[in-house]
mmCIF file of the N, C-alpha and C atoms, coordinates in Angstrom:
data_MODEL
# 
_entry.id   MODEL 
# 
loop_
_atom_site.group_PDB 
_atom_site.id 
_atom_site.type_symbol 
_atom_site.label_atom_id 
_atom_site.label_alt_id 
_atom_site.label_comp_id 
_atom_site.label_asym_id 
_atom_site.label_entity_id 
_atom_site.label_seq_id 
_atom_site.pdbx_PDB_ins_code 
_atom_site.Cartn_x 
_atom_site.Cartn_y 
_atom_site.Cartn_z 
_atom_site.occupancy 
_atom_site.B_iso_or_equiv 
_atom_site.pdbx_formal_charge 
_atom_site.auth_seq_id 
_atom_site.auth_comp_id 
_atom_site.auth_asym_id 
_atom_site.auth_atom_id 
_atom_site.pdbx_PDB_model_num 
ATOM 1   N N  . MET A 1 1  ? 26.596  33.163 78.278 1.00 0.00 ? 1  MET A N  1 
ATOM 2   C CA . MET A 1 1  ? 25.513  32.969 78.415 1.00 0.00 ? 1  MET A CA 1 
ATOM 3   C C  . MET A 1 1  ? 24.400  33.140 77.801 1.00 0.00 ? 1  MET A C  1 
ATOM 4   N N  . SER A 1 2  ? 22.904  32.143 77.789 1.00 0.00 ? 2  SER A N  1 
ATOM 5   C CA . SER A 1 2  ? 22.298  32.166 76.803 1.00 0.00 ? 2  SER A CA 1 
ATOM 6   C C  . SER A 1 2  ? 20.861  31.880 77.368 1.00 0.00 ? 2  SER A C  1 
ATOM 7   N N  . VAL A 1 3  ? 19.602  32.651 76.819 1.00 0.00 ? 3  VAL A N  1 
ATOM 8   C CA . VAL A 1 3  ? 18.262  32.488 77.336 1.00 0.00 ? 3  VAL A CA 1 
ATOM 9   C C  . VAL A 1 3  ? 17.740  31.909 76.194 1.00 0.00 ? 3  VAL A C  1 
ATOM 10  N N  . ALA A 1 4  ? 16.802  30.471 76.765 1.00 0.00 ? 4  ALA A N  1 
ATOM 11  C CA . ALA A 1 4  ? 15.949  30.402 75.521 1.00 0.00 ? 4  ALA A CA 1 
ATOM 12  C C  . ALA A 1 4  ? 14.770  30.989 75.982 1.00 0.00 ? 4  ALA A C  1 
ATOM 13  N N  . ALA A 1 5  ? 13.779  31.589 74.948 1.00 0.00 ? 5  ALA A N  1 
ATOM 14  C CA . ALA A 1 5  ? 12.533  32.099 74.766 1.00 0.00 ? 5  ALA A CA 1 
ATOM 15  C C  . ALA A 1 5  ? 11.506  31.295 74.712 1.00 0.00 ? 5  ALA A C  1 
ATOM 16  N N  . PRO A 1 6  ? 10.737  30.910 75.243 1.00 0.00 ? 6  PRO A N  1 
ATOM 17  C CA . PRO A 1 6  ? 9.900   30.148 75.041 1.00 0.00 ? 6  PRO A CA 1 
ATOM 18  C C  . PRO A 1 6  ? 9.075   29.700 73.396 1.00 0.00 ? 6  PRO A C  1 
ATOM 19  N N  . ALA A 1 7  ? 8.905   28.821 72.794 1.00 0.00 ? 7  ALA A N  1 
ATOM 20  C CA . ALA A 1 7  ? 7.928   28.744 71.405 1.00 0.00 ? 7  ALA A CA 1 
ATOM 21  C C  . ALA A 1 7  ? 6.673   28.534 71.664 1.00 0.00 ? 7  ALA A C  1 
ATOM 22  N N  . PHE A 1 8  ? 5.990   28.934 70.560 1.00 0.00 ? 8  PHE A N  1 
ATOM 23  C CA . PHE A 1 8  ? 5.001   29.009 70.547 1.00 0.00 ? 8  PHE A CA 1 
ATOM 24  C C  . PHE A 1 8  ? 4.437   29.064 68.705 1.00 0.00 ? 8  PHE A C  1 
ATOM 25  N N  . ALA A 1 9  ? 3.142   27.849 68.510 1.00 0.00 ? 9  ALA A N  1 
ATOM 26  C CA . ALA A 1 9  ? 2.723   27.619 67.066 1.00 0.00 ? 9  ALA A CA 1 
ATOM 27  C C  . ALA A 1 9  ? 2.085   28.634 67.288 1.00 0.00 ? 9  ALA A C  1 
ATOM 28  N N  . PHE A 1 10 ? 2.522   29.332 65.733 1.00 0.00 ? 10 PHE A N  1 
ATOM 29  C CA . PHE A 1 10 ? 1.493   30.268 65.214 1.00 0.00 ? 10 PHE A CA 1 
ATOM 30  C C  . PHE A 1 10 ? 1.488   30.167 63.648 1.00 0.00 ? 10 PHE A C  1 
ATOM 31  N N  . ASP A 1 11 ? 0.449   30.575 63.408 1.00 0.00 ? 11 ASP A N  1 
ATOM 32  C CA . ASP A 1 11 ? 0.662   31.160 61.909 1.00 0.00 ? 11 ASP A CA 1 
ATOM 33  C C  . ASP A 1 11 ? 1.112   32.172 61.010 1.00 0.00 ? 11 ASP A C  1 
ATOM 34  N N  . ILE A 1 12 ? 2.219   32.353 60.779 1.00 0.00 ? 12 ILE A N  1 
ATOM 35  C CA . ILE A 1 12 ? 3.166   33.370 60.343 1.00 0.00 ? 12 ILE A CA 1 
ATOM 36  C C  . ILE A 1 12 ? 2.331   34.549 59.425 1.00 0.00 ? 12 ILE A C  1 
ATOM 37  N N  . GLY A 1 13 ? 0.956   33.850 58.947 1.00 0.00 ? 13 GLY A N  1 
ATOM 38  C CA . GLY A 1 13 ? 0.576   34.459 57.831 1.00 0.00 ? 13 GLY A CA 1 
ATOM 39  C C  . GLY A 1 13 ? -0.482  35.746 58.832 1.00 0.00 ? 13 GLY A C  1 
ATOM 40  N N  . SER A 1 14 ? -0.715  35.178 60.091 1.00 0.00 ? 14 SER A N  1 
ATOM 41  C CA . SER A 1 14 ? -2.046  35.879 61.242 1.00 0.00 ? 14 SER A CA 1 
ATOM 42  C C  . SER A 1 14 ? -0.975  36.711 61.517 1.00 0.00 ? 14 SER A C  1 
ATOM 43  N N  . LEU A 1 15 ? 0.614   36.849 61.670 1.00 0.00 ? 15 LEU A N  1 
ATOM 44  C CA . LEU A 1 15 ? 1.601   37.869 62.286 1.00 0.00 ? 15 LEU A CA 1 
ATOM 45  C C  . LEU A 1 15 ? 1.840   38.956 61.305 1.00 0.00 ? 15 LEU A C  1 
ATOM 46  N N  . LEU A 1 16 ? 1.736   38.084 59.911 1.00 0.00 ? 16 LEU A N  1 
ATOM 47  C CA . LEU A 1 16 ? 1.539   39.354 59.089 1.00 0.00 ? 16 LEU A CA 1 
ATOM 48  C C  . LEU A 1 16 ? 1.146   40.072 58.635 1.00 0.00 ? 16 LEU A C  1 
ATOM 49  N N  . ASN A 1 17 ? -0.244  39.760 58.710 1.00 0.00 ? 17 ASN A N  1 
ATOM 50  C CA . ASN A 1 17 ? -1.538  40.365 58.207 1.00 0.00 ? 17 ASN A CA 1 
ATOM 51  C C  . ASN A 1 17 ? -1.798  40.016 56.991 1.00 0.00 ? 17 ASN A C  1 
ATOM 52  N N  . ASN A 1 18 ? -1.292  38.810 56.456 1.00 0.00 ? 18 ASN A N  1 
ATOM 53  C CA . ASN A 1 18 ? -1.403  38.063 55.520 1.00 0.00 ? 18 ASN A CA 1 
ATOM 54  C C  . ASN A 1 18 ? -3.280  37.405 54.970 1.00 0.00 ? 18 ASN A C  1 
ATOM 55  N N  . LYS A 1 19 ? -3.503  37.352 53.808 1.00 0.00 ? 19 LYS A N  1 
ATOM 56  C CA . LYS A 1 19 ? -5.066  37.038 53.350 1.00 0.00 ? 19 LYS A CA 1 
ATOM 57  C C  . LYS A 1 19 ? -4.322  35.098 53.818 1.00 0.00 ? 19 LYS A C  1 
ATOM 58  N N  . PRO A 1 20 ? -5.334  34.335 54.013 1.00 0.00 ? 20 PRO A N  1 
ATOM 59  C CA . PRO A 1 20 ? -4.894  32.792 53.922 1.00 0.00 ? 20 PRO A CA 1 
ATOM 60  C C  . PRO A 1 20 ? -5.113  31.986 52.363 1.00 0.00 ? 20 PRO A C  1 
ATOM 61  N N  . LYS A 1 21 ? -3.933  31.774 52.155 1.00 0.00 ? 21 LYS A N  1 
ATOM 62  C CA . LYS A 1 21 ? -3.892  31.150 50.708 1.00 0.00 ? 21 LYS A CA 1 
ATOM 63  C C  . LYS A 1 21 ? -4.912  30.140 50.683 1.00 0.00 ? 21 LYS A C  1 
ATOM 64  N N  . GLU A 1 22 ? -5.666  29.758 49.658 1.00 0.00 ? 22 GLU A N  1 
ATOM 65  C CA . GLU A 1 22 ? -6.506  29.024 49.286 1.00 0.00 ? 22 GLU A CA 1 
ATOM 66  C C  . GLU A 1 22 ? -5.714  27.810 49.113 1.00 0.00 ? 22 GLU A C  1 
ATOM 67  N N  . SER A 1 23 ? -6.487  26.765 48.905 1.00 0.00 ? 23 SER A N  1 
ATOM 68  C CA . SER A 1 23 ? -5.505  25.219 49.420 1.00 0.00 ? 23 SER A CA 1 
ATOM 69  C C  . SER A 1 23 ? -5.385  25.012 47.745 1.00 0.00 ? 23 SER A C  1 
ATOM 70  N N  . ASP A 1 24 ? -4.234  24.334 47.019 1.00 0.00 ? 24 ASP A N  1 
ATOM 71  C CA . ASP A 1 24 ? -4.217  23.788 45.414 1.00 0.00 ? 24 ASP A CA 1 
ATOM 72  C C  . ASP A 1 24 ? -5.744  23.045 45.562 1.00 0.00 ? 24 ASP A C  1 
ATOM 73  N N  . LYS A 1 25 ? -5.512  22.465 44.089 1.00 0.00 ? 25 LYS A N  1 
ATOM 74  C CA . LYS A 1 25 ? -6.645  21.626 43.800 1.00 0.00 ? 25 LYS A CA 1 
ATOM 75  C C  . LYS A 1 25 ? -6.182  20.777 43.019 1.00 0.00 ? 25 LYS A C  1 
ATOM 76  N N  . PHE A 1 26 ? -5.581  20.308 43.212 1.00 0.00 ? 26 PHE A N  1 
ATOM 77  C CA . PHE A 1 26 ? -4.772  18.598 42.292 1.00 0.00 ? 26 PHE A CA 1 
ATOM 78  C C  . PHE A 1 26 ? -5.715  17.458 42.337 1.00 0.00 ? 26 PHE A C  1 
ATOM 79  N N  . ALA A 1 27 ? -5.497  16.971 41.076 1.00 0.00 ? 27 ALA A N  1 
ATOM 80  C CA . ALA A 1 27 ? -6.049  15.537 41.132 1.00 0.00 ? 27 ALA A CA 1 
ATOM 81  C C  . ALA A 1 27 ? -5.777  14.960 40.294 1.00 0.00 ? 27 ALA A C  1 
ATOM 82  N N  . ILE A 1 28 ? -5.871  13.701 40.363 1.00 0.00 ? 28 ILE A N  1 
ATOM 83  C CA . ILE A 1 28 ? -5.680  12.475 39.630 1.00 0.00 ? 28 ILE A CA 1 
ATOM 84  C C  . ILE A 1 28 ? -7.115  11.749 38.817 1.00 0.00 ? 28 ILE A C  1 
ATOM 85  N N  . ILE A 1 29 ? -7.091  12.067 37.289 1.00 0.00 ? 29 ILE A N  1 
ATOM 86  C CA . ILE A 1 29 ? -8.222  12.039 36.620 1.00 0.00 ? 29 ILE A CA 1 
ATOM 87  C C  . ILE A 1 29 ? -7.831  10.932 35.660 1.00 0.00 ? 29 ILE A C  1 
ATOM 88  N N  . ARG A 1 30 ? -8.769  10.368 34.697 1.00 0.00 ? 30 ARG A N  1 
ATOM 89  C CA . ARG A 1 30 ? -8.342  9.328  34.077 1.00 0.00 ? 30 ARG A CA 1 
ATOM 90  C C  . ARG A 1 30 ? -8.400  9.717  32.818 1.00 0.00 ? 30 ARG A C  1 
ATOM 91  N N  . VAL A 1 31 ? -8.034  9.266  31.600 1.00 0.00 ? 31 VAL A N  1 
ATOM 92  C CA . VAL A 1 31 ? -8.154  10.025 30.096 1.00 0.00 ? 31 VAL A CA 1 
ATOM 93  C C  . VAL A 1 31 ? -9.602  10.601 29.809 1.00 0.00 ? 31 VAL A C  1 
ATOM 94  N N  . ASP A 1 32 ? -10.411 9.642  29.970 1.00 0.00 ? 32 ASP A N  1 
ATOM 95  C CA . ASP A 1 32 ? -11.725 9.812  29.320 1.00 0.00 ? 32 ASP A CA 1 
ATOM 96  C C  . ASP A 1 32 ? -11.895 11.184 30.302 1.00 0.00 ? 32 ASP A C  1 
ATOM 97  N N  . LYS A 1 33 ? -12.158 11.909 31.282 1.00 0.00 ? 33 LYS A N  1 
ATOM 98  C CA . LYS A 1 33 ? -12.331 12.909 31.866 1.00 0.00 ? 33 LYS A CA 1 
ATOM 99  C C  . LYS A 1 33 ? -11.832 13.759 31.842 1.00 0.00 ? 33 LYS A C  1 
ATOM 100 N N  . LEU A 1 34 ? -10.236 14.300 31.030 1.00 0.00 ? 34 LEU A N  1 
ATOM 101 C CA . LEU A 1 34 ? -9.445  14.525 30.686 1.00 0.00 ? 34 LEU A CA 1 
ATOM 102 C C  . LEU A 1 34 ? -9.550  15.063 29.283 1.00 0.00 ? 34 LEU A C  1 
ATOM 103 N N  . ALA A 1 35 ? -10.406 14.515 28.413 1.00 0.00 ? 35 ALA A N  1 
ATOM 104 C CA . ALA A 1 35 ? -10.520 15.096 27.365 1.00 0.00 ? 35 ALA A CA 1 
ATOM 105 C C  . ALA A 1 35 ? -12.024 15.861 27.324 1.00 0.00 ? 35 ALA A C  1 
ATOM 106 N N  . SER A 1 36 ? -12.707 15.346 28.189 1.00 0.00 ? 36 SER A N  1 
ATOM 107 C CA . SER A 1 36 ? -13.866 15.834 28.531 1.00 0.00 ? 36 SER A CA 1 
ATOM 108 C C  . SER A 1 36 ? -13.626 17.522 28.823 1.00 0.00 ? 36 SER A C  1 
ATOM 109 N N  . LEU A 1 37 ? -12.647 17.275 29.867 1.00 0.00 ? 37 LEU A N  1 
ATOM 110 C CA . LEU A 1 37 ? -12.597 18.922 30.661 1.00 0.00 ? 37 LEU A CA 1 
ATOM 111 C C  . LEU A 1 37 ? -11.878 19.694 29.885 1.00 0.00 ? 37 LEU A C  1 
ATOM 112 N N  . MET A 1 38 ? -11.073 19.181 28.744 1.00 0.00 ? 38 MET A N  1 
ATOM 113 C CA . MET A 1 38 ? -10.289 20.176 27.873 1.00 0.00 ? 38 MET A CA 1 
ATOM 114 C C  . MET A 1 38 ? -11.042 20.698 26.713 1.00 0.00 ? 38 MET A C  1 
ATOM 115 N N  . ASN A 1 39 ? -12.111 19.886 26.412 1.00 0.00 ? 39 ASN A N  1 
ATOM 116 C CA . ASN A 1 39 ? -12.916 19.950 25.530 1.00 0.00 ? 39 ASN A CA 1 
ATOM 117 C C  . ASN A 1 39 ? -14.518 21.604 26.378 1.00 0.00 ? 39 ASN A C  1 
ATOM 118 N N  . ASP A 1 40 ? -14.458 21.270 27.458 1.00 0.00 ? 40 ASP A N  1 
ATOM 119 C CA . ASP A 1 40 ? -14.932 22.129 27.775 1.00 0.00 ? 40 ASP A CA 1 
ATOM 120 C C  . ASP A 1 40 ? -14.438 23.657 28.178 1.00 0.00 ? 40 ASP A C  1 
ATOM 121 N N  . PRO A 1 41 ? -15.031 24.956 27.876 1.00 0.00 ? 41 PRO A N  1 
ATOM 122 C CA . PRO A 1 41 ? -14.481 26.269 27.452 1.00 0.00 ? 41 PRO A CA 1 
ATOM 123 C C  . PRO A 1 41 ? -14.411 26.449 28.827 1.00 0.00 ? 41 PRO A C  1 
ATOM 124 N N  . ASN A 1 42 ? -15.487 26.340 29.551 1.00 0.00 ? 42 ASN A N  1 
ATOM 125 C CA . ASN A 1 42 ? -15.723 26.567 30.907 1.00 0.00 ? 42 ASN A CA 1 
ATOM 126 C C  . ASN A 1 42 ? -14.655 26.088 32.353 1.00 0.00 ? 42 ASN A C  1 
ATOM 127 N N  . SER A 1 43 ? -13.985 24.732 31.658 1.00 0.00 ? 43 SER A N  1 
ATOM 128 C CA . SER A 1 43 ? -13.502 24.273 32.852 1.00 0.00 ? 43 SER A CA 1 
ATOM 129 C C  . SER A 1 43 ? -11.778 24.688 33.676 1.00 0.00 ? 43 SER A C  1 
ATOM 130 N N  . HIS A 1 44 ? -11.250 25.016 32.644 1.00 0.00 ? 44 HIS A N  1 
ATOM 131 C CA . HIS A 1 44 ? -10.035 26.412 33.346 1.00 0.00 ? 44 HIS A CA 1 
ATOM 132 C C  . HIS A 1 44 ? -9.492  25.391 33.980 1.00 0.00 ? 44 HIS A C  1 
ATOM 133 N N  . VAL A 1 45 ? -8.891  24.361 32.818 1.00 0.00 ? 45 VAL A N  1 
ATOM 134 C CA . VAL A 1 45 ? -7.979  22.619 33.320 1.00 0.00 ? 45 VAL A CA 1 
ATOM 135 C C  . VAL A 1 45 ? -6.875  23.551 33.051 1.00 0.00 ? 45 VAL A C  1 
ATOM 136 N N  . ASN A 1 46 ? -5.801  23.165 34.097 1.00 0.00 ? 46 ASN A N  1 
ATOM 137 C CA . ASN A 1 46 ? -4.395  23.298 33.558 1.00 0.00 ? 46 ASN A CA 1 
ATOM 138 C C  . ASN A 1 46 ? -3.466  21.884 33.444 1.00 0.00 ? 46 ASN A C  1 
ATOM 139 N N  . ILE A 1 47 ? -2.680  21.923 32.622 1.00 0.00 ? 47 ILE A N  1 
ATOM 140 C CA . ILE A 1 47 ? -2.095  20.445 32.647 1.00 0.00 ? 47 ILE A CA 1 
ATOM 141 C C  . ILE A 1 47 ? -0.940  20.761 33.055 1.00 0.00 ? 47 ILE A C  1 
ATOM 142 N N  . TYR A 1 48 ? 0.048   19.858 33.310 1.00 0.00 ? 48 TYR A N  1 
ATOM 143 C CA . TYR A 1 48 ? 1.329   19.889 33.721 1.00 0.00 ? 48 TYR A CA 1 
ATOM 144 C C  . TYR A 1 48 ? 2.172   18.940 33.236 1.00 0.00 ? 48 TYR A C  1 
ATOM 145 N N  . ASP A 1 49 ? 3.318   19.070 32.740 1.00 0.00 ? 49 ASP A N  1 
ATOM 146 C CA . ASP A 1 49 ? 4.106   17.571 32.525 1.00 0.00 ? 49 ASP A CA 1 
ATOM 147 C C  . ASP A 1 49 ? 4.930   17.459 33.230 1.00 0.00 ? 49 ASP A C  1 
ATOM 148 N N  . ALA A 1 50 ? 5.028   16.846 34.443 1.00 0.00 ? 50 ALA A N  1 
ATOM 149 C CA . ALA A 1 50 ? 5.881   16.651 35.410 1.00 0.00 ? 50 ALA A CA 1 
ATOM 150 C C  . ALA A 1 50 ? 7.180   15.438 34.712 1.00 0.00 ? 50 ALA A C  1 
ATOM 151 N N  . ASN A 1 51 ? 7.363   15.267 33.663 1.00 0.00 ? 51 ASN A N  1 
ATOM 152 C CA . ASN A 1 51 ? 8.756   14.027 33.164 1.00 0.00 ? 51 ASN A CA 1 
ATOM 153 C C  . ASN A 1 51 ? 9.444   15.182 32.925 1.00 0.00 ? 51 ASN A C  1 
ATOM 154 N N  . GLY A 1 52 ? 10.872  14.560 32.886 1.00 0.00 ? 52 GLY A N  1 
ATOM 155 C CA . GLY A 1 52 ? 12.088  15.278 32.120 1.00 0.00 ? 52 GLY A CA 1 
ATOM 156 C C  . GLY A 1 52 ? 12.390  15.441 30.949 1.00 0.00 ? 52 GLY A C  1 
ATOM 157 N N  . TRP A 1 53 ? 12.972  15.816 30.516 1.00 0.00 ? 53 TRP A N  1 
ATOM 158 C CA . TRP A 1 53 ? 13.453  16.177 29.226 1.00 0.00 ? 53 TRP A CA 1 
ATOM 159 C C  . TRP A 1 53 ? 13.665  14.497 28.324 1.00 0.00 ? 53 TRP A C  1 
ATOM 160 N N  . GLY A 1 54 ? 14.186  13.693 29.437 1.00 0.00 ? 54 GLY A N  1 
ATOM 161 C CA . GLY A 1 54 ? 15.065  12.603 28.680 1.00 0.00 ? 54 GLY A CA 1 
ATOM 162 C C  . GLY A 1 54 ? 13.707  11.330 28.885 1.00 0.00 ? 54 GLY A C  1 
ATOM 163 N N  . LEU A 1 55 ? 12.982  11.312 29.564 1.00 0.00 ? 55 LEU A N  1 
ATOM 164 C CA . LEU A 1 55 ? 11.869  10.387 29.305 1.00 0.00 ? 55 LEU A CA 1 
ATOM 165 C C  . LEU A 1 55 ? 10.851  11.213 28.217 1.00 0.00 ? 55 LEU A C  1 
ATOM 166 N N  . ARG A 1 56 ? 10.822  12.535 27.722 1.00 0.00 ? 56 ARG A N  1 
ATOM 167 C CA . ARG A 1 56 ? 9.885   12.869 27.287 1.00 0.00 ? 56 ARG A CA 1 
ATOM 168 C C  . ARG A 1 56 ? 10.397  12.698 25.633 1.00 0.00 ? 56 ARG A C  1 
ATOM 169 N N  . SER A 1 57 ? 12.007  12.590 25.476 1.00 0.00 ? 57 SER A N  1 
ATOM 170 C CA . SER A 1 57 ? 12.659  12.478 24.115 1.00 0.00 ? 57 SER A CA 1 
ATOM 171 C C  . SER A 1 57 ? 12.740  11.022 23.812 1.00 0.00 ? 57 SER A C  1 
ATOM 172 N N  . THR A 1 58 ? 12.549  10.103 24.974 1.00 0.00 ? 58 THR A N  1 
ATOM 173 C CA . THR A 1 58 ? 12.508  8.799  24.471 1.00 0.00 ? 58 THR A CA 1 
ATOM 174 C C  . THR A 1 58 ? 10.544  8.090  24.496 1.00 0.00 ? 58 THR A C  1 
ATOM 175 N N  . ALA A 1 59 ? 9.667   9.048  25.278 1.00 0.00 ? 59 ALA A N  1 
ATOM 176 C CA . ALA A 1 59 ? 8.423   7.932  25.417 1.00 0.00 ? 59 ALA A CA 1 
ATOM 177 C C  . ALA A 1 59 ? 7.415   9.108  25.249 1.00 0.00 ? 59 ALA A C  1 
ATOM 178 N N  . GLY A 1 60 ? 7.946   10.255 24.489 1.00 0.00 ? 60 GLY A N  1 
ATOM 179 C CA . GLY A 1 60 ? 6.871   11.502 24.215 1.00 0.00 ? 60 GLY A CA 1 
ATOM 180 C C  . GLY A 1 60 ? 6.304   11.821 25.371 1.00 0.00 ? 60 GLY A C  1 
ATOM 181 N N  . VAL A 1 61 ? 5.616   12.792 25.144 1.00 0.00 ? 61 VAL A N  1 
ATOM 182 C CA . VAL A 1 61 ? 4.959   13.284 26.356 1.00 0.00 ? 61 VAL A CA 1 
ATOM 183 C C  . VAL A 1 61 ? 2.931   12.937 26.298 1.00 0.00 ? 61 VAL A C  1 
# 
């Protein structure tokens, strides 16, 4: 015999007393905007290449 407990939606972070996570700040930008961000030492821009090795080896970065 099993007993079903009621389910409640809650924030697991508040249960664990964790600080809320700041949301990620991703954006799709044009090449000219990227160039200006890369030249600005205060922009703190991070660039990630999401293409796999196979595509990079044939098409470049």
